[in-house]
């Protein structure tokens, strides 16, 4: 197991280095935006003295590197500063929105992961059949359309008929049943987008193992084909499947911006878009850093789980 811990520490160090580079990119990107932030917030009617005082209040009179380190050290302590739009602590703004985004991502994952694994196993079992071709055609179709197009199609088909709401309103008093009902369309949109990747990877990984000698031996013994796949092929195909599932889970958390905007879902993606429109750059920086941290963490999880599922990587000579 020392090899696993060594790999985890290396991946963790690489992940932290990646986050550090991303934080520099995020801060630099907002710095390169045209215009004066203080002037944009106060408006053109503000006097130069008022703008200068506001710049000092925001710390904009400090050198860029000093403002970066102040922001980074504050973020490491959970203090992202104060929102320019409503003067509330950014951590408070993010807390509720983060919970909503995680709820939507887990909701979509609870549908997408079992569905994609089942379709992938069945497509491998009935390879080149009508079911296999139909599943691949539907997967390629769903993956070819952008998220907003899939969302608008679902709104046209399911929301216009009155089955589900086209706008997702969530509040702390919403019960679980009502929350699942209101978030069904955005969750279904994300499910249709990510299922294709996981289904095709599951199918490809299992088909690649079906030509192995031990699988042929199991077939010659007369073992049921479904049992051959579930007991012999699937455990050895877990490494690539876990990787693609983890990457798609990362997408469910970080790629929800478009879906949340279409359905007016009160998550981090909607908060980020609203903050860009209001030039509330401290909020934009905080949300972007959280998205990056979630993606890096899930990539680390994928590496660890895929290694643990492959004994040859753990006990290598």
GROMACS .gro file of C-alpha atoms in nm:
model
  317
    1UNK     CA    1   0.000   0.000   0.000
    2UNK     CA    2   0.304   0.229   0.027
    3UNK     CA    3   0.296   0.258  -0.351
    4UNK     CA    4  -0.064   0.382  -0.332
    5UNK     CA    5   0.023   0.643  -0.068
    6UNK     CA    6   0.323   0.752  -0.273
    7UNK     CA    7   0.100   0.791  -0.577
    8UNK     CA    8  -0.163   0.982  -0.376
    9UNK     CA    9   0.098   1.225  -0.240
   10UNK     CA   10   0.242   1.283  -0.587
   11UNK     CA   11  -0.104   1.341  -0.736
   12UNK     CA   12  -0.197   1.569  -0.446
   13UNK     CA   13   0.119   1.774  -0.491
   14UNK     CA   14   0.055   1.800  -0.864
   15UNK     CA   15  -0.306   1.898  -0.795
   16UNK     CA   16  -0.202   2.175  -0.556
   17UNK     CA   17   0.051   2.303  -0.809
   18UNK     CA   18  -0.219   2.298  -1.077
   19UNK     CA   19  -0.455   2.494  -0.852
   20UNK     CA   20  -0.182   2.749  -0.785
   21UNK     CA   21  -0.130   2.800  -1.159
   22UNK     CA   22  -0.507   2.822  -1.214
   23UNK     CA   23  -0.539   3.082  -0.939
   24UNK     CA   24  -0.276   3.294  -1.114
   25UNK     CA   25  -0.465   3.259  -1.444
   26UNK     CA   26  -0.798   3.349  -1.281
   27UNK     CA   27  -0.656   3.657  -1.109
   28UNK     CA   28  -0.465   3.767  -1.419
   29UNK     CA   29  -0.771   3.725  -1.642
   30UNK     CA   30  -0.977   3.961  -1.428
   31UNK     CA   31  -0.686   4.203  -1.411
   32UNK     CA   32  -0.662   4.216  -1.792
   33UNK     CA   33  -1.028   4.306  -1.837
   34UNK     CA   34  -1.067   4.656  -1.983
   35UNK     CA   35  -1.189   4.947  -1.780
   36UNK     CA   36  -1.151   5.062  -1.421
   37UNK     CA   37  -1.339   4.837  -1.177
   38UNK     CA   38  -1.396   5.118  -0.925
   39UNK     CA   39  -1.522   5.350  -1.198
   40UNK     CA   40  -1.750   5.078  -1.339
   41UNK     CA   41  -1.903   5.006  -0.998
   42UNK     CA   42  -1.956   5.371  -0.902
   43UNK     CA   43  -2.066   5.487  -1.246
   44UNK     CA   44  -1.949   5.766  -1.471
   45UNK     CA   45  -2.102   6.035  -1.250
   46UNK     CA   46  -1.865   5.958  -0.961
   47UNK     CA   47  -1.605   6.222  -0.882
   48UNK     CA   48  -1.232   6.139  -0.910
   49UNK     CA   49  -1.198   6.172  -0.532
   50UNK     CA   50  -1.477   5.918  -0.476
   51UNK     CA   51  -1.323   5.678  -0.727
   52UNK     CA   52  -0.981   5.711  -0.565
   53UNK     CA   53  -1.127   5.645  -0.218
   54UNK     CA   54  -1.314   5.343  -0.346
   55UNK     CA   55  -0.999   5.210  -0.512
   56UNK     CA   56  -0.819   5.235  -0.177
   57UNK     CA   57  -1.109   5.058  -0.007
   58UNK     CA   58  -1.088   4.772  -0.257
   59UNK     CA   59  -0.710   4.761  -0.238
   60UNK     CA   60  -0.678   4.845  -0.607
   61UNK     CA   61  -0.407   5.098  -0.528
   62UNK     CA   62  -0.176   4.814  -0.424
   63UNK     CA   63   0.055   4.636  -0.671
   64UNK     CA   64  -0.100   4.343  -0.857
   65UNK     CA   65   0.125   4.080  -0.697
   66UNK     CA   66   0.037   4.202  -0.348
   67UNK     CA   67  -0.336   4.194  -0.424
   68UNK     CA   68  -0.296   3.841  -0.561
   69UNK     CA   69  -0.125   3.710  -0.247
   70UNK     CA   70  -0.381   3.884  -0.025
   71UNK     CA   71  -0.661   3.721  -0.223
   72UNK     CA   72  -0.491   3.379  -0.226
   73UNK     CA   73  -0.418   3.375   0.150
   74UNK     CA   74  -0.773   3.486   0.221
   75UNK     CA   75  -0.914   3.212  -0.004
   76UNK     CA   76  -0.703   2.949   0.175
   77UNK     CA   77  -0.871   3.058   0.500
   78UNK     CA   78  -1.219   3.053   0.344
   79UNK     CA   79  -1.238   3.432   0.322
   80UNK     CA   80  -1.306   3.536  -0.038
   81UNK     CA   81  -1.378   3.896   0.052
   82UNK     CA   82  -1.697   4.095   0.009
   83UNK     CA   83  -1.927   4.111  -0.289
   84UNK     CA   84  -1.922   4.445  -0.469
   85UNK     CA   85  -2.285   4.408  -0.577
   86UNK     CA   86  -2.459   4.359  -0.242
   87UNK     CA   87  -2.178   4.406   0.015
   88UNK     CA   88  -2.234   4.057   0.160
   89UNK     CA   89  -1.948   3.818   0.243
   90UNK     CA   90  -1.877   3.607  -0.064
   91UNK     CA   91  -1.853   3.292   0.150
   92UNK     CA   92  -2.218   3.341   0.253
   93UNK     CA   93  -2.325   3.389  -0.108
   94UNK     CA   94  -2.143   3.075  -0.217
   95UNK     CA   95  -2.260   2.848   0.066
   96UNK     CA   96  -2.624   2.818  -0.045
   97UNK     CA   97  -2.544   2.818  -0.416
   98UNK     CA   98  -2.280   2.548  -0.371
   99UNK     CA   99  -2.534   2.325  -0.198
  100UNK     CA  100  -2.778   2.371  -0.487
  101UNK     CA  101  -2.512   2.291  -0.748
  102UNK     CA  102  -2.400   1.978  -0.559
  103UNK     CA  103  -2.763   1.868  -0.529
  104UNK     CA  104  -2.814   1.905  -0.905
  105UNK     CA  105  -2.487   1.727  -0.984
  106UNK     CA  106  -2.564   1.434  -0.752
  107UNK     CA  107  -2.920   1.416  -0.885
  108UNK     CA  108  -2.792   1.388  -1.242
  109UNK     CA  109  -2.519   1.142  -1.139
  110UNK     CA  110  -2.773   0.918  -0.964
  111UNK     CA  111  -2.955   0.886  -1.297
  112UNK     CA  112  -2.662   0.893  -1.540
  113UNK     CA  113  -2.416   0.649  -1.379
  114UNK     CA  114  -2.649   0.346  -1.340
  115UNK     CA  115  -2.811   0.420  -1.677
  116UNK     CA  116  -2.481   0.446  -1.865
  117UNK     CA  117  -2.332   0.136  -1.703
  118UNK     CA  118  -2.644  -0.067  -1.781
  119UNK     CA  119  -2.656   0.051  -2.141
  120UNK     CA  120  -2.282  -0.008  -2.185
  121UNK     CA  121  -2.302  -0.363  -2.048
  122UNK     CA  122  -2.605  -0.450  -2.260
  123UNK     CA  123  -2.447  -0.295  -2.571
  124UNK     CA  124  -2.135  -0.508  -2.516
  125UNK     CA  125  -2.341  -0.820  -2.450
  126UNK     CA  126  -2.549  -0.771  -2.767
  127UNK     CA  127  -2.269  -0.626  -2.978
  128UNK     CA  128  -2.365  -0.532  -3.338
  129UNK     CA  129  -2.731  -0.599  -3.263
  130UNK     CA  130  -3.015  -0.355  -3.327
  131UNK     CA  131  -3.005  -0.255  -2.959
  132UNK     CA  132  -2.631  -0.184  -2.978
  133UNK     CA  133  -2.666   0.028  -3.291
  134UNK     CA  134  -2.966   0.216  -3.155
  135UNK     CA  135  -2.790   0.288  -2.823
  136UNK     CA  136  -2.479   0.414  -3.002
  137UNK     CA  137  -2.687   0.627  -3.239
  138UNK     CA  138  -2.876   0.787  -2.949
  139UNK     CA  139  -2.550   0.841  -2.760
  140UNK     CA  140  -2.382   1.009  -3.054
  141UNK     CA  141  -2.692   1.222  -3.111
  142UNK     CA  142  -2.708   1.344  -2.751
  143UNK     CA  143  -2.335   1.413  -2.737
  144UNK     CA  144  -2.344   1.611  -3.063
  145UNK     CA  145  -2.590   1.871  -2.934
  146UNK     CA  146  -2.477   2.150  -2.699
  147UNK     CA  147  -2.631   2.162  -2.353
  148UNK     CA  148  -2.850   2.465  -2.420
  149UNK     CA  149  -3.003   2.300  -2.728
  150UNK     CA  150  -3.088   1.983  -2.531
  151UNK     CA  151  -3.229   2.202  -2.252
  152UNK     CA  152  -3.455   2.398  -2.487
  153UNK     CA  153  -3.578   2.078  -2.653
  154UNK     CA  154  -3.673   1.936  -2.313
  155UNK     CA  155  -3.844   2.264  -2.221
  156UNK     CA  156  -4.040   2.255  -2.547
  157UNK     CA  157  -4.144   1.891  -2.503
  158UNK     CA  158  -4.190   1.855  -2.127
  159UNK     CA  159  -4.231   2.206  -1.987
  160UNK     CA  160  -4.467   2.345  -2.248
  161UNK     CA  161  -4.701   2.053  -2.182
  162UNK     CA  162  -4.708   2.146  -1.813
  163UNK     CA  163  -4.542   1.828  -1.686
  164UNK     CA  164  -4.241   2.006  -1.536
  165UNK     CA  165  -4.153   2.371  -1.463
  166UNK     CA  166  -3.928   2.546  -1.712
  167UNK     CA  167  -3.775   2.763  -1.436
  168UNK     CA  168  -3.627   2.597  -1.130
  169UNK     CA  169  -3.698   2.782  -0.808
  170UNK     CA  170  -3.527   2.648  -0.497
  171UNK     CA  171  -3.539   2.777  -0.141
  172UNK     CA  172  -3.442   2.641   0.201
  173UNK     CA  173  -3.804   2.544   0.274
  174UNK     CA  174  -3.838   2.326  -0.036
  175UNK     CA  175  -3.893   1.960   0.054
  176UNK     CA  176  -3.699   1.672  -0.102
  177UNK     CA  177  -3.986   1.557  -0.320
  178UNK     CA  178  -4.058   1.906  -0.448
  179UNK     CA  179  -3.686   1.972  -0.504
  180UNK     CA  180  -3.651   1.653  -0.711
  181UNK     CA  181  -3.955   1.752  -0.916
  182UNK     CA  182  -3.839   2.109  -0.980
  183UNK     CA  183  -3.482   2.007  -1.068
  184UNK     CA  184  -3.580   1.716  -1.293
  185UNK     CA  185  -3.538   1.897  -1.627
  186UNK     CA  186  -3.190   2.040  -1.558
  187UNK     CA  187  -3.084   1.703  -1.414
  188UNK     CA  188  -3.220   1.525  -1.722
  189UNK     CA  189  -3.032   1.767  -1.948
  190UNK     CA  190  -2.704   1.691  -1.773
  191UNK     CA  191  -2.784   1.318  -1.780
  192UNK     CA  192  -2.833   1.317  -2.157
  193UNK     CA  193  -2.508   1.506  -2.206
  194UNK     CA  194  -2.281   1.284  -1.994
  195UNK     CA  195  -2.442   0.941  -2.038
  196UNK     CA  196  -2.300   0.897  -2.388
  197UNK     CA  197  -1.936   0.924  -2.271
  198UNK     CA  198  -1.978   0.675  -1.989
  199UNK     CA  199  -2.187   0.430  -2.191
  200UNK     CA  200  -1.944   0.415  -2.482
  201UNK     CA  201  -1.642   0.380  -2.252
  202UNK     CA  202  -1.812   0.097  -2.062
  203UNK     CA  203  -1.898  -0.079  -2.387
  204UNK     CA  204  -1.546  -0.036  -2.530
  205UNK     CA  205  -1.372  -0.152  -2.211
  206UNK     CA  206  -1.584  -0.468  -2.182
  207UNK     CA  207  -1.560  -0.557  -2.552
  208UNK     CA  208  -1.182  -0.518  -2.530
  209UNK     CA  209  -1.175  -0.780  -2.253
  210UNK     CA  210  -1.417  -1.024  -2.416
  211UNK     CA  211  -1.136  -1.149  -2.644
  212UNK     CA  212  -0.915  -1.240  -2.346
  213UNK     CA  213  -0.826  -1.608  -2.295
  214UNK     CA  214  -0.987  -1.632  -1.951
  215UNK     CA  215  -1.315  -1.496  -2.092
  216UNK     CA  216  -1.303  -1.753  -2.372
  217UNK     CA  217  -1.242  -2.024  -2.109
  218UNK     CA  218  -1.543  -1.906  -1.911
  219UNK     CA  219  -1.757  -1.919  -2.223
  220UNK     CA  220  -1.636  -2.271  -2.308
  221UNK     CA  221  -1.743  -2.381  -1.960
  222UNK     CA  222  -2.096  -2.279  -2.050
  223UNK     CA  223  -2.126  -1.988  -1.807
  224UNK     CA  224  -2.415  -1.751  -1.877
  225UNK     CA  225  -2.294  -1.458  -2.097
  226UNK     CA  226  -2.430  -1.196  -1.856
  227UNK     CA  227  -2.249  -1.362  -1.567
  228UNK     CA  228  -1.928  -1.372  -1.774
  229UNK     CA  229  -1.949  -0.997  -1.818
  230UNK     CA  230  -2.049  -0.911  -1.461
  231UNK     CA  231  -1.820  -1.156  -1.278
  232UNK     CA  232  -1.517  -1.174  -1.506
  233UNK     CA  233  -1.504  -0.884  -1.755
  234UNK     CA  234  -1.648  -0.591  -1.557
  235UNK     CA  235  -1.410  -0.608  -1.254
  236UNK     CA  236  -1.110  -0.595  -1.489
  237UNK     CA  237  -1.260  -0.307  -1.687
  238UNK     CA  238  -1.318  -0.089  -1.381
  239UNK     CA  239  -1.006   0.129  -1.422
  240UNK     CA  240  -1.109   0.306  -1.747
  241UNK     CA  241  -1.475   0.308  -1.642
  242UNK     CA  242  -1.396   0.472  -1.307
  243UNK     CA  243  -1.182   0.731  -1.482
  244UNK     CA  244  -1.452   0.834  -1.729
  245UNK     CA  245  -1.720   0.834  -1.458
  246UNK     CA  246  -1.509   1.059  -1.233
  247UNK     CA  247  -1.433   1.297  -1.520
  248UNK     CA  248  -1.801   1.321  -1.606
  249UNK     CA  249  -1.887   1.381  -1.241
  250UNK     CA  250  -1.635   1.665  -1.250
  251UNK     CA  251  -1.817   1.799  -1.553
  252UNK     CA  252  -2.150   1.775  -1.371
  253UNK     CA  253  -2.015   2.011  -1.104
  254UNK     CA  254  -1.807   2.246  -1.319
  255UNK     CA  255  -2.004   2.238  -1.644
  256UNK     CA  256  -2.344   2.335  -1.510
  257UNK     CA  257  -2.315   2.704  -1.598
  258UNK     CA  258  -2.514   2.686  -1.923
  259UNK     CA  259  -2.779   2.453  -1.781
  260UNK     CA  260  -2.827   2.667  -1.470
  261UNK     CA  261  -2.865   2.981  -1.680
  262UNK     CA  262  -3.124   2.820  -1.912
  263UNK     CA  263  -3.337   2.695  -1.623
  264UNK     CA  264  -3.261   2.993  -1.394
  265UNK     CA  265  -3.133   2.742  -1.138
  266UNK     CA  266  -2.991   2.913  -0.826
  267UNK     CA  267  -2.649   2.747  -0.831
  268UNK     CA  268  -2.288   2.854  -0.863
  269UNK     CA  269  -2.309   2.875  -1.242
  270UNK     CA  270  -2.597   3.123  -1.229
  271UNK     CA  271  -2.416   3.320  -0.958
  272UNK     CA  272  -2.106   3.338  -1.176
  273UNK     CA  273  -2.297   3.465  -1.480
  274UNK     CA  274  -2.486   3.724  -1.272
  275UNK     CA  275  -2.159   3.841  -1.116
  276UNK     CA  276  -1.996   3.883  -1.457
  277UNK     CA  277  -2.289   4.097  -1.570
  278UNK     CA  278  -2.255   4.312  -1.256
  279UNK     CA  279  -1.872   4.324  -1.283
  280UNK     CA  280  -1.858   4.166  -0.937
  281UNK     CA  281  -1.515   4.018  -1.004
  282UNK     CA  282  -1.434   3.897  -0.648
  283UNK     CA  283  -1.734   3.661  -0.673
  284UNK     CA  284  -1.628   3.548  -1.022
  285UNK     CA  285  -1.278   3.469  -0.895
  286UNK     CA  286  -1.411   3.274  -0.597
  287UNK     CA  287  -1.654   3.064  -0.803
  288UNK     CA  288  -1.393   2.992  -1.070
  289UNK     CA  289  -1.146   2.877  -0.804
  290UNK     CA  290  -1.408   2.647  -0.647
  291UNK     CA  291  -1.486   2.494  -0.987
  292UNK     CA  292  -1.115   2.436  -1.049
  293UNK     CA  293  -1.066   2.278  -0.705
  294UNK     CA  294  -1.362   2.043  -0.760
  295UNK     CA  295  -1.227   1.934  -1.098
  296UNK     CA  296  -0.876   1.870  -0.965
  297UNK     CA  297  -1.011   1.680  -0.662
  298UNK     CA  298  -1.228   1.451  -0.876
  299UNK     CA  299  -0.935   1.387  -1.111
  300UNK     CA  300  -0.728   1.287  -0.809
  301UNK     CA  301  -1.010   1.058  -0.695
  302UNK     CA  302  -1.025   0.898  -1.040
  303UNK     CA  303  -0.649   0.830  -1.038
  304UNK     CA  304  -0.660   0.673  -0.692
  305UNK     CA  305  -0.966   0.455  -0.756
  306UNK     CA  306  -0.843   0.336  -1.096
  307UNK     CA  307  -0.510   0.240  -0.937
  308UNK     CA  308  -0.678   0.055  -0.650
  309UNK     CA  309  -0.898  -0.135  -0.897
  310UNK     CA  310  -0.591  -0.263  -1.085
  311UNK     CA  311  -0.369  -0.490  -0.870
  312UNK     CA  312  -0.094  -0.481  -1.132
  313UNK     CA  313  -0.044  -0.110  -1.060
  314UNK     CA  314  -0.038  -0.166  -0.683
  315UNK     CA  315   0.197  -0.466  -0.679
  316UNK     CA  316   0.421  -0.368  -0.968
  317UNK     CA  317   0.779  -0.495  -0.950
   0.00000   0.00000   0.00000
